[in-house]
Amino acid sequence: MNMPRIPHPARSRNQTSAATDNAPVQAGHDSAVQAGDPYGFSEHTRGLLDCAATLCSRQGGRMTAQRRDVLGLILQADAPVGAYDLLEQLRVSDRRPAPPTVYRALDFLLEHGLIHRIERLSAFVPCTHLSHEDEADPSGASASSSARSGHVVSACGHEHGACGVHAAQFLICRACGGVTEIADTPRILDMLRTVCREKAFTMQSASVEVEGLCVTCTGQQEAGTER
Amino acid sequence: MNMPRIPHPARSRNQTSAATDNAPVQAGHDSAVQAGDPYGFSEHTRGLLDCAATLCSRQGGRMTAQRRDVLGLILQADAPVGAYDLLEQLRVSDRRPAPPTVYRALDFLLEHGLIHRIERLSAFVPCTHLSHEDEADPSGASASSSARSGHVVSACGHEHGACGVHAAQFLICRACGGVTEIADTPRILDMLRTVCREKAFTMQSASVEVEGLCVTCTGQQEAGTER
DNA sequence: GGAACAGATGTAATAATATTACATTCTTTT
DNA sequence: AAAAGAATGTAATATTATTACATCTGTTCC
Ligand SMILES: [Zn+2]
Ligand SMILES: [Zn+2]
Ligand SMILES: [Zn+2]
Ligand SMILES: [Zn+2]
């Protein structure tokens, strides 16, 4: 399931907890990762990060420590994260990196289909594709259908990689701030393709953003109103 | 037809030409309009503005001079217009209004379904609905289907008014900057409704933005590449 | 007419988001 | 080791948007 990630606190900060003494995470792959994970990423998050490293090295990208940290923070969050939120969290010993640092990492992650930008929020969420990959093959050994073309098409109906169209669909809850990626059906994307074909428009990327109330918040709203 | 509005100059400025000596435009309706049109709006634009005044007064809104000017500038432009573009153009005798002035007008126009915001561009375009209304009935005497409910549903498949869901779809050309509103089919919106129903999500507003190359620019691109 | 009210606008300051340009460092290739 | 390319650091600045409060304008009610 893919419910909005948590009831109330939109934009929760990472707790900078003291769970950093674990393994150095050194993904045994070809990537340039050598971070010590100073952000207390959960084991699950670290798994996804390793998976991401594999995915993007296969696309000819380098998952550096910087990029890994940014992706980790986005994965760990329970709601979309803004660029300046990330900057805050990336501070080490009261020295904060400058905006370009984060924006460059975000650009990289976007290009490699590891995160999405929610236009209406100017904020970023991880692509669910990553989780699906991870479930399918935790070791990260096999990516997706047509890896040889550099054109990765995930089961969830949106494409990734240099040659593919970046397209994603979201449900955004105004009450709790939760965002759900609609990745379980290609229906919407197919429809867009059809319309574009009719208009002879060459689609390069697309975003669908629906704002409203998630299941939970719809229920609560009605409960509050109905008597 | 609804082609992207003009080949090359994205964000063209209004020419501040000297075509202002026409009629005072004083829409004979109940609205608070009494501007002198210092922006040289075309006759067509003035027609749309009058139509808009009628539409929104029917919704209980007041089309003031300020709002009228902003809408006029957006209508007159051949590409999406940014808020600060508008501020520039709204200057009178080297005195420029402050941001809230424009943002308030934009909010009003958005609420009344007269313009749309293109999230990916942080810019605004007129709703094609207005033109359709105008074609159907230039006098602006009858709006649409269910005016009595205050819930105006246009033929073009997206709703307007206080009770309706604001939803719109756009094709955005990266080469020429032109934006086309896909308003001739409810297919996309219907699909979104279906998906939302399945997820028990209450839709309040939605935007679909496809970026790529319009017919013209696709052709030019191919011509440039193919030999 | 005039008080009272609501809606609309003016104004100053500031917040939030994003980019440019250039210097430096780190990696890979030759 | 030198050269080339990729990534990062840094300072300054651009762009987009909001907050808070004062003022004005038109309408309602007496
Ligand atoms: Zn995705
Ligand atoms: Zn919710
Ligand atoms: Zn529209
Ligand atoms: Zn074009």
mmCIF file of C-alpha atoms in Angstrom, chain B residues 27-29 47 50-52 54-55 58 133-143:
data_model
loop_
_atom_site.group_PDB
_atom_site.id
_atom_site.type_symbol
_atom_site.label_atom_id
_atom_site.label_comp_id
_atom_site.label_asym_id
_atom_site.label_seq_id
_atom_site.Cartn_x
_atom_site.Cartn_y
_atom_site.Cartn_z
ATOM 1 C CA ALA B 27 -19.167 47.693 -19.676
ATOM 2 C CA GLY B 28 -22.833 48.538 -19.292
ATOM 3 C CA HIS B 29 -23.217 45.828 -16.665
ATOM 4 C CA GLY B 47 -14.694 41.918 -25.496
ATOM 5 C CA ASP B 50 -16.429 42.482 -20.584
ATOM 6 C CA CYS B 51 -17.411 38.858 -20.781
ATOM 7 C CA ALA B 52 -15.201 38.120 -17.785
ATOM 8 C CA THR B 54 -20.193 39.485 -16.380
ATOM 9 C CA LEU B 55 -19.057 35.983 -15.523
ATOM 10 C CA ARG B 58 -22.560 36.460 -11.592
ATOM 11 C CA GLU B 133 -17.887 31.738 -23.672
ATOM 12 C CA ASP B 134 -17.243 34.736 -25.809
ATOM 13 C CA GLU B 135 -17.650 32.832 -29.065
ATOM 14 C CA ALA B 136 -20.835 31.207 -27.878
ATOM 15 C CA ASP B 137 -22.357 34.490 -26.812
ATOM 16 C CA PRO B 138 -20.376 37.678 -27.404
ATOM 17 C CA SER B 139 -22.848 39.789 -25.475
ATOM 18 C CA GLY B 140 -21.989 37.817 -22.374
ATOM 19 C CA ALA B 141 -25.647 37.438 -21.537
ATOM 20 C CA SER B 142 -25.656 33.717 -20.753
ATOM 21 C CA ALA B 143 -22.802 31.924 -19.092
#
